[in-house]
Tab-separated table of C-alpha atoms in Angstrom:
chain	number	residue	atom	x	y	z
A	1	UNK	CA	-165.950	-23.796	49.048
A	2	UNK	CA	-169.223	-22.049	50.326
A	3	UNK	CA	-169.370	-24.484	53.503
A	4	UNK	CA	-165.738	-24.829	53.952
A	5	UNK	CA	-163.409	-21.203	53.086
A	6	UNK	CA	-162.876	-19.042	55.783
A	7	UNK	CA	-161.692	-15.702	55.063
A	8	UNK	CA	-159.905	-13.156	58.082
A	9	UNK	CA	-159.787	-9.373	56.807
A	10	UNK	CA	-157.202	-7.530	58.683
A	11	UNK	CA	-158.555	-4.197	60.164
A	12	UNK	CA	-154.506	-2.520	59.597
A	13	UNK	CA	-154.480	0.038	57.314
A	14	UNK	CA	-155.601	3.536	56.715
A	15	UNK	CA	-158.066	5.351	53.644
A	16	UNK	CA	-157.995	5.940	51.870
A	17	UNK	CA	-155.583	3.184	49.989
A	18	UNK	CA	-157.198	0.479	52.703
A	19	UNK	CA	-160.909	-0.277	53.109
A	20	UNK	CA	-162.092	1.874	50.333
A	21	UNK	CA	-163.452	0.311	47.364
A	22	UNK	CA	-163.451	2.521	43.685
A	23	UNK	CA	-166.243	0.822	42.545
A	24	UNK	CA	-166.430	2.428	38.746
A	25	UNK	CA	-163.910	2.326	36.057
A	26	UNK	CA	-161.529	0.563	34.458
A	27	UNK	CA	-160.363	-0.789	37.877
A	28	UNK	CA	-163.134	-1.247	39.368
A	29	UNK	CA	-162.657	-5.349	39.667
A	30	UNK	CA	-160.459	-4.792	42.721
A	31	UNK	CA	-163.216	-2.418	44.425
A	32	UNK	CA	-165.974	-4.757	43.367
A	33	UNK	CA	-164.325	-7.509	44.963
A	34	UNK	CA	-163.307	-5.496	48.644
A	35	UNK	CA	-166.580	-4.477	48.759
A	36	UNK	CA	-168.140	-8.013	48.534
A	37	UNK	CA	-165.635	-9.280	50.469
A	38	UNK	CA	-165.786	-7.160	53.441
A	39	UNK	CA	-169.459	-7.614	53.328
A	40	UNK	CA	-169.911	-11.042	53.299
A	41	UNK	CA	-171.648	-13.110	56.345
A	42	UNK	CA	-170.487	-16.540	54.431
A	43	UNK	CA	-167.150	-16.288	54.243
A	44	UNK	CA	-165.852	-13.814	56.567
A	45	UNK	CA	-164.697	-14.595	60.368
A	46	UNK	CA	-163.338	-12.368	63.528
A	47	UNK	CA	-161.201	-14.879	64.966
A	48	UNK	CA	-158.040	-15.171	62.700
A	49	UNK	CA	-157.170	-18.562	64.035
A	50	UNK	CA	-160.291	-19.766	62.427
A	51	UNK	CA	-159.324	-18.498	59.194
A	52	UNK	CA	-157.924	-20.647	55.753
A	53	UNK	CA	-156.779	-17.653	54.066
A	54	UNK	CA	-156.110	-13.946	54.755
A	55	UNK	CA	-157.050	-10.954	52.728
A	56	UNK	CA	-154.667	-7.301	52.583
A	57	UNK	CA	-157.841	-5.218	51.461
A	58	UNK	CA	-155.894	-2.089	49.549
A	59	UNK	CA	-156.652	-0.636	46.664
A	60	UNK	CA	-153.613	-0.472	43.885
A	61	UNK	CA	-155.344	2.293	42.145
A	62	UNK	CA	-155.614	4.226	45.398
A	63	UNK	CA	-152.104	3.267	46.291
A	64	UNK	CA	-150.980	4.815	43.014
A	65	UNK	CA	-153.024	7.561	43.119
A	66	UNK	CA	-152.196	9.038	46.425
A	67	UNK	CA	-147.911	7.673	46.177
A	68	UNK	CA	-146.921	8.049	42.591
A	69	UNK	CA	-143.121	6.906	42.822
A	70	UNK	CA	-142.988	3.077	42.213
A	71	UNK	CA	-139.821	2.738	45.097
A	72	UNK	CA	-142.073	4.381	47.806
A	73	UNK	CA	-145.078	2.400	46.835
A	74	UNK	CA	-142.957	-0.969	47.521
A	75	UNK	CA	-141.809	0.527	50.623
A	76	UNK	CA	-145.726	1.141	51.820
A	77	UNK	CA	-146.231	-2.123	51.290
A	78	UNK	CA	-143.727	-3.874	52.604
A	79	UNK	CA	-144.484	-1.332	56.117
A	80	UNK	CA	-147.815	-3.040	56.119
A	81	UNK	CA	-146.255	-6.379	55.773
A	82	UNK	CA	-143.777	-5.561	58.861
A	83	UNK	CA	-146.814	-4.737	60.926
A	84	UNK	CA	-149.691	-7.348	60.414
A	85	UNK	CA	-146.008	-9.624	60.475
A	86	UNK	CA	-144.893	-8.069	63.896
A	87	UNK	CA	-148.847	-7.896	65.171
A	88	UNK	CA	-149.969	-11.124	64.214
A	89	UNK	CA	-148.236	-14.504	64.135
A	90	UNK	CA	-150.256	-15.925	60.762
A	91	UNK	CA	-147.895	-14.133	57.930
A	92	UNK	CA	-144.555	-16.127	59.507
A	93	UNK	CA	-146.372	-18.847	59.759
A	94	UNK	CA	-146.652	-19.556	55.789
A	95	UNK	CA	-144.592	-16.700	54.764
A	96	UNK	CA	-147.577	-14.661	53.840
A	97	UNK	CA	-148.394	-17.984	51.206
A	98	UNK	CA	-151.849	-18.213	52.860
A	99	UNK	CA	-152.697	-14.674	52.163
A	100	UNK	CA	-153.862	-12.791	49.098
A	101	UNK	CA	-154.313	-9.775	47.610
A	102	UNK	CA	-156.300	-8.651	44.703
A	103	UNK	CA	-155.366	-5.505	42.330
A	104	UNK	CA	-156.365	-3.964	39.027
A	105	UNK	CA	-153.455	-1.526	38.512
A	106	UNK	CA	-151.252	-1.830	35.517
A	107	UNK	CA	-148.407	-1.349	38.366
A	108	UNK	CA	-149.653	-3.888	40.455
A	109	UNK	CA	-147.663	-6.974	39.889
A	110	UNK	CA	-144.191	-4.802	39.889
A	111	UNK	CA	-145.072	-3.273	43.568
A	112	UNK	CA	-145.846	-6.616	44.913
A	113	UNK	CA	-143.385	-8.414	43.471
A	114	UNK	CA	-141.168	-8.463	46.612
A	115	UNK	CA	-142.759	-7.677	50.019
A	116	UNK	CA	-145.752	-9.790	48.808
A	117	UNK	CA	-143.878	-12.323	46.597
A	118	UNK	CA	-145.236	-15.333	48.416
A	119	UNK	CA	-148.598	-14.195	48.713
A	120	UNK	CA	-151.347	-15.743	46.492
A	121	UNK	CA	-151.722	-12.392	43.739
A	122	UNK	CA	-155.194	-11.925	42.111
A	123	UNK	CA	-153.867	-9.250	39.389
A	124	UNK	CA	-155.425	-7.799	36.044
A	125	UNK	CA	-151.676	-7.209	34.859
A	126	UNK	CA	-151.470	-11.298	34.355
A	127	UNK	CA	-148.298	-11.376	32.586
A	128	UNK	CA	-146.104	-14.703	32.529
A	129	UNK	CA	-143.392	-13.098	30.782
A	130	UNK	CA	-143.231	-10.855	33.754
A	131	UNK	CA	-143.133	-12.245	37.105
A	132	UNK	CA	-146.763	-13.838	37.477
A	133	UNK	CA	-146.701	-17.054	38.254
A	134	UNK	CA	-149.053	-19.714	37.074
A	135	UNK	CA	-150.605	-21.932	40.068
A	136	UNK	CA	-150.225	-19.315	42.780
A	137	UNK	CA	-151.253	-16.376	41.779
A	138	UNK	CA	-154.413	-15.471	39.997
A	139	UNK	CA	-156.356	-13.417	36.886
A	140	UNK	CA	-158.662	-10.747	37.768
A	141	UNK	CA	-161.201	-10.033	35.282
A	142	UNK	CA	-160.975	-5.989	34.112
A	143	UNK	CA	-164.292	-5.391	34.378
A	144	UNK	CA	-164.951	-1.765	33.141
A	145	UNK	CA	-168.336	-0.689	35.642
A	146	UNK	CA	-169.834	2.609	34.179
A	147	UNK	CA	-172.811	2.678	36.925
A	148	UNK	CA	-171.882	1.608	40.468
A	149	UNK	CA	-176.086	1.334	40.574
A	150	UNK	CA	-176.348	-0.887	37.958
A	151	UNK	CA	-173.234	-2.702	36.735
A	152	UNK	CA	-175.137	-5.136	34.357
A	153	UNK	CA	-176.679	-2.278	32.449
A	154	UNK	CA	-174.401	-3.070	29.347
A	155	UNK	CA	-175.294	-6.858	28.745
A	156	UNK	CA	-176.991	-7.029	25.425
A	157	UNK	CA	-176.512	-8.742	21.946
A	158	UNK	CA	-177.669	-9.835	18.537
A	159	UNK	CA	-178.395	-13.407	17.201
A	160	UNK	CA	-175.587	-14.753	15.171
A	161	UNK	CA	-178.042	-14.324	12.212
A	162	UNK	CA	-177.793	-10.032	12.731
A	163	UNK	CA	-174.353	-10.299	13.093
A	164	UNK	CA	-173.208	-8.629	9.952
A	165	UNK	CA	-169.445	-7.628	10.671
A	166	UNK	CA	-166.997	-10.125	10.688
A	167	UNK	CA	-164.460	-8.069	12.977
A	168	UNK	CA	-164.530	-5.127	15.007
A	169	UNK	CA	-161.600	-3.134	17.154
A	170	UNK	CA	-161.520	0.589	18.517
A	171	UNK	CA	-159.399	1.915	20.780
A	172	UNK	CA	-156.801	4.110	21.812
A	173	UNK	CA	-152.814	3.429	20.586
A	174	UNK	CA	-151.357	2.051	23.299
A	175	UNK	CA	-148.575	-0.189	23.163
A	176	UNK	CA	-146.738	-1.797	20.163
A	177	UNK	CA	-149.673	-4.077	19.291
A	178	UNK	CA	-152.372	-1.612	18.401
A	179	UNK	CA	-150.624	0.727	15.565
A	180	UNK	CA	-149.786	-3.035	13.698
A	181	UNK	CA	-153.530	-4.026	14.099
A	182	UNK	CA	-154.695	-0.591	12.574
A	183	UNK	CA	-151.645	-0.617	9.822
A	184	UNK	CA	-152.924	-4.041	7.975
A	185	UNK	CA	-156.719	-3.919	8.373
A	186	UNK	CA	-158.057	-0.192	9.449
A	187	UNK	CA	-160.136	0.706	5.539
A	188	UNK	CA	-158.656	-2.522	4.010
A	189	UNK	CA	-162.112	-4.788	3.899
A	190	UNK	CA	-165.362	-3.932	4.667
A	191	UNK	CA	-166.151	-6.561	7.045
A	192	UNK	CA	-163.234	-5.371	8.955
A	193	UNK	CA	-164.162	-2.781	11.113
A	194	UNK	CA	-161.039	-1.663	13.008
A	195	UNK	CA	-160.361	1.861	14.166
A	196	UNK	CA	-158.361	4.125	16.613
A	197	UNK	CA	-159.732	5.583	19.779
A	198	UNK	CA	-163.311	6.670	18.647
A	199	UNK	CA	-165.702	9.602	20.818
A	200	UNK	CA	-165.930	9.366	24.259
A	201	UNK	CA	-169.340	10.988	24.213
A	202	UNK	CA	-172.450	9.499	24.167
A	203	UNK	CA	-173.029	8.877	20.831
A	204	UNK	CA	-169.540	7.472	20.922
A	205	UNK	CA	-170.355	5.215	23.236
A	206	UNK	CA	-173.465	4.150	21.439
A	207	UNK	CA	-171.458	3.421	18.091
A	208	UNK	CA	-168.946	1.663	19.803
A	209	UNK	CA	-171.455	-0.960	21.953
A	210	UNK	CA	-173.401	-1.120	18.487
A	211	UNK	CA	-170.322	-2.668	16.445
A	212	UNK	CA	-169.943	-5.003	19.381
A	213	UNK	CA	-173.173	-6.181	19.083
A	214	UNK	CA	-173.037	-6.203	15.715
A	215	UNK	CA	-170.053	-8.106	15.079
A	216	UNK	CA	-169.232	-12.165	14.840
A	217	UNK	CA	-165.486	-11.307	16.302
A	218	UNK	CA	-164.363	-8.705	18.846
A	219	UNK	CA	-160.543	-7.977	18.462
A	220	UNK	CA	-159.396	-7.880	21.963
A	221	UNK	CA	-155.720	-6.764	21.405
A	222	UNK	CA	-153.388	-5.665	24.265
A	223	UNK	CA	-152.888	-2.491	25.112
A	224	UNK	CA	-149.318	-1.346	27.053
A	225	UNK	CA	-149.751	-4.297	29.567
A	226	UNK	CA	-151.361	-7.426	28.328
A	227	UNK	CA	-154.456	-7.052	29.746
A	228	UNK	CA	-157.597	-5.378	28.435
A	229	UNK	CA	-161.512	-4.409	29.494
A	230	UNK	CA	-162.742	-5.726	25.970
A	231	UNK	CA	-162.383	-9.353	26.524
A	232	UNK	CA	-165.620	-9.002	29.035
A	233	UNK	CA	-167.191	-6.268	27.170
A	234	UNK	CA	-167.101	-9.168	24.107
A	235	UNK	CA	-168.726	-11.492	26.656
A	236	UNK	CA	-171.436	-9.119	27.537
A	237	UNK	CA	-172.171	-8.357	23.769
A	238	UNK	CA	-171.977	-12.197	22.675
A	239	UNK	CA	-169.493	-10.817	20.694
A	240	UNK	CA	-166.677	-13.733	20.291
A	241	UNK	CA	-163.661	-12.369	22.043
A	242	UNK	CA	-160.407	-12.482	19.947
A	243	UNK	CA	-156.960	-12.459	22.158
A	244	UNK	CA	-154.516	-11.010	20.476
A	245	UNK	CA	-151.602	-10.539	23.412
A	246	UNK	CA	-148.988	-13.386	23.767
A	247	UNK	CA	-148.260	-13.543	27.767
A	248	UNK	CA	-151.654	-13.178	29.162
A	249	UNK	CA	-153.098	-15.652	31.189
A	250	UNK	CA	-156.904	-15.725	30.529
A	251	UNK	CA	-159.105	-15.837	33.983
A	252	UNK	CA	-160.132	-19.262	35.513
A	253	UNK	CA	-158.130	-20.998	32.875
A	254	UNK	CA	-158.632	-24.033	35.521
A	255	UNK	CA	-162.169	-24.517	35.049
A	256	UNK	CA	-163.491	-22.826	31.889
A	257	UNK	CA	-162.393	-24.029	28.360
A	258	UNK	CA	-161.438	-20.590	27.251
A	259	UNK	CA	-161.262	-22.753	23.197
A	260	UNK	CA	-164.595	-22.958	23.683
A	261	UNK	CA	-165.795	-19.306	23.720
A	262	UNK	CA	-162.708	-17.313	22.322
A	263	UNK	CA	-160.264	-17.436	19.535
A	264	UNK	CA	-156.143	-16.936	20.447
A	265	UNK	CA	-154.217	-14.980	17.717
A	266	UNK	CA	-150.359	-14.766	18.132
A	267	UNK	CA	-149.153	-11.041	17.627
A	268	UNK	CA	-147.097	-12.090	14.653
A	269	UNK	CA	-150.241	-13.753	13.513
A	270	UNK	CA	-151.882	-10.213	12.645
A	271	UNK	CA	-151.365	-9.859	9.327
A	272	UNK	CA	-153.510	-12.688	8.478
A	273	UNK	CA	-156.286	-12.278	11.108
A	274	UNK	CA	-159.262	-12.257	8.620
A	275	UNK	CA	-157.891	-15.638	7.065
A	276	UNK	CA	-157.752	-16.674	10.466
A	277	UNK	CA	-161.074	-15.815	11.082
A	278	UNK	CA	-162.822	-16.669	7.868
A	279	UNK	CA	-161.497	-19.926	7.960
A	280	UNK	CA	-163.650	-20.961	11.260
A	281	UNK	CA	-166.195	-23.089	10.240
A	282	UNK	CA	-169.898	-22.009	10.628
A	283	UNK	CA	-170.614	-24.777	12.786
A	284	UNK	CA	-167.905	-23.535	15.166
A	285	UNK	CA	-168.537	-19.973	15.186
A	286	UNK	CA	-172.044	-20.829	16.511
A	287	UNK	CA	-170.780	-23.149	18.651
A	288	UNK	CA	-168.357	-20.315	20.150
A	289	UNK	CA	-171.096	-18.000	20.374
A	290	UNK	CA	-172.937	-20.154	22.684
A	291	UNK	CA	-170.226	-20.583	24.504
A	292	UNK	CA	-169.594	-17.004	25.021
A	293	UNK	CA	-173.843	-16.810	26.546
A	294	UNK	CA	-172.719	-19.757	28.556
A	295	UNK	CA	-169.911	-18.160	30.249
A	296	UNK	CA	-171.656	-15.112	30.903
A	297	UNK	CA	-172.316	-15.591	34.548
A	298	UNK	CA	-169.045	-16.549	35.555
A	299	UNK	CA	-168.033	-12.473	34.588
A	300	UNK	CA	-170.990	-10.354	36.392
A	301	UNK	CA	-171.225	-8.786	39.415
A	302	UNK	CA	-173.996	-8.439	41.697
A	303	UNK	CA	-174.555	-6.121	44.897
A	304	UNK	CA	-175.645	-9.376	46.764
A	305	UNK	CA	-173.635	-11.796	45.147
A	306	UNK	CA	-174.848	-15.179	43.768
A	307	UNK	CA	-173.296	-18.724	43.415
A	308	UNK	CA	-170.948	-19.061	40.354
A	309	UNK	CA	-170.483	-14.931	39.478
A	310	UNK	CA	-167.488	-12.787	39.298
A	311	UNK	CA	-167.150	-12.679	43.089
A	312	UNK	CA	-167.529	-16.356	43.883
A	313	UNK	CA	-165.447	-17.254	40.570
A	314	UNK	CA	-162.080	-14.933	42.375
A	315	UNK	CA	-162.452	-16.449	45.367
A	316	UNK	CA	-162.615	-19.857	44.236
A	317	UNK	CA	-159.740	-19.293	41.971
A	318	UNK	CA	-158.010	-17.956	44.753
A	319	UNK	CA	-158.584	-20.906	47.485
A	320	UNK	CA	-157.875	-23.325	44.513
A	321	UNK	CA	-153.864	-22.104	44.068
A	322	UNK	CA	-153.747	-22.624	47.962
A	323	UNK	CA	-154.893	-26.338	48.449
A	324	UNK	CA	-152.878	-27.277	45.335
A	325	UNK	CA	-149.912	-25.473	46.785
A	326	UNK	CA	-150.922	-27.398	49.974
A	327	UNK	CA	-150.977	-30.647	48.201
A	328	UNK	CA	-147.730	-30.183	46.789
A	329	UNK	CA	-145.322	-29.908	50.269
């Protein structure tokens, strides 16, 4: 990919919902990625005729920020579709399948879903159940960046030998998932520590990043979209990530063995999570824990990026949907 991918970024489109990156938050994946990508000296090239794919650089979360009625957000869309389509003769070329587009918004795969249909989709919001489609369009990663300066300030974690908890959850109620986890196991075992949404301040924070680190299993249960910031926060502890969300598509399910860092629970499978749990063998909890420090790379993000990190890891997902869509006409 490094010697081959070239990548044309069209210059359409106004800020702040085009060409400006939010670079902290719980959305900050999409940001991360425009950044990098409008940066890059590898990848990137002037001439579009020269180019094997073709990036829409807008933000969702700035799109839903500054237009908060879902109808007129599809409508600004599908405006800057008409345009680059009217300007440039690459989108009716393919249909737009050669070009991509990658968003963190919980919205983001609804607003899409019809001026960008054919367009390869690199969404946070990966939901099978509802409209994203498995070998075209894409995971993103939620990557939750607290310091723009530093976004690997959070990696830490404890030998499996400090690891005292068996599970840990906290969070805030949203969704249908998260009151059920809380109902069977918040105070019902000690080695179950599951909670609601616990202080946002600083100590807070600390408590919260200390039962991660402390903990054999991190609960990583859906919130009102089936996506959620914990399963890389569990990565960056060491922390085993547990998925609890039926329709979610994990990221770069094509080249990493997600069985051999994480454990899937059904939802109907909550009320006997700790069985679930206790009944992994030693032997395999270690092994999942090296896993987890394997696959740690693969989810970080770098001002300069580096081979095999988040940014490399999107793209490659990305330009691997459109050669096998290629190889299948």
């Amino acid at each position: 990919m490094e010697r081959k991918l070239k990548v044309y970024i069209y210059r359409e489109g106004e800020k702040p919902i085009f060409h400006q990156p939010k670079m902290r938050g719980i959305y900050a994946s999409e940001g991360w990625f425009m950044r990098l990508m409008e940066g890059s000296k590898r990848f990137i090239v002037k001439d579009p005729k020269k180019a094997h794919l073709f990036y829409l650089p807008f933000s969702s979360q700035m799109l839903r920020a500054n237009i908060s009625n879902n109808k007129q957000m599809e409508q600004y869309l599908e405006r800057y579709v008409n345009l680059i389509a009217g300007r440039y003769r690459f989108w009716n070329r393919t249909g737009g399948a050669d070009h991509f587009l990658v968003a963190c918004h919980d919205w983001a795969s609804r607003i899409t879903v019809q001026s960008m249909k054919n367009c390869i989709r690199s969404l946070c919001n990966a939901n099978f159940a509802k409209g994203f489609q498995v070998g075209k369009d894409t995971t993103l990663p939620v990557t939750y960046i607290h310091s723009v300066m530093n976004p690997l300030r959070k990696i830490a974690g404890k030998p499996p030998s400090e690891r005292i908890i068996l599970a840990f959850f906290a969070g805030g109620m949203h969704g249908y998932l998260r009151p059920i986890l809380l109902k069977h196991w918040e105070n019902k075992e000690p080695d179950m520590k599951i909670f609601g949404q616990m202080a946002r301040d600083a100590e807070g924070k600390r408590i919260y990043m200390e039962y991660m680190n402390s903990s054999r299993y991190c609960i990583c249960a859906r919130g009102y979209e089936v996506h959620t910031p914990r399963i890389v926060e569990a990565i960056f502890s060491e922390c085993v990530p547990v998925i609890i969300s039926d329709n979610y598509v994990p990221p770069f399910f094509e080249v990493l063995k997600w069985e051999t860092f994480s454990v899937f629970v059904r939802e109907s499978d909550v009320p006997s999570l700790r069985d679930i749990l206790l009944s992994i063998p030693e032997k395999k909890y270690l092994a999942l824990h090296l896993g987890v420090k394997k696959v740690q790379q693969h989810f970080l993000w770098h001002k300069i990026p580096v081979k095999f990190d988040l940014f490399h890891m999107i793209l490659h997902s990305i330009w691997n949907n459109r050669l096998s869509q290629m190889r299948l006409k």
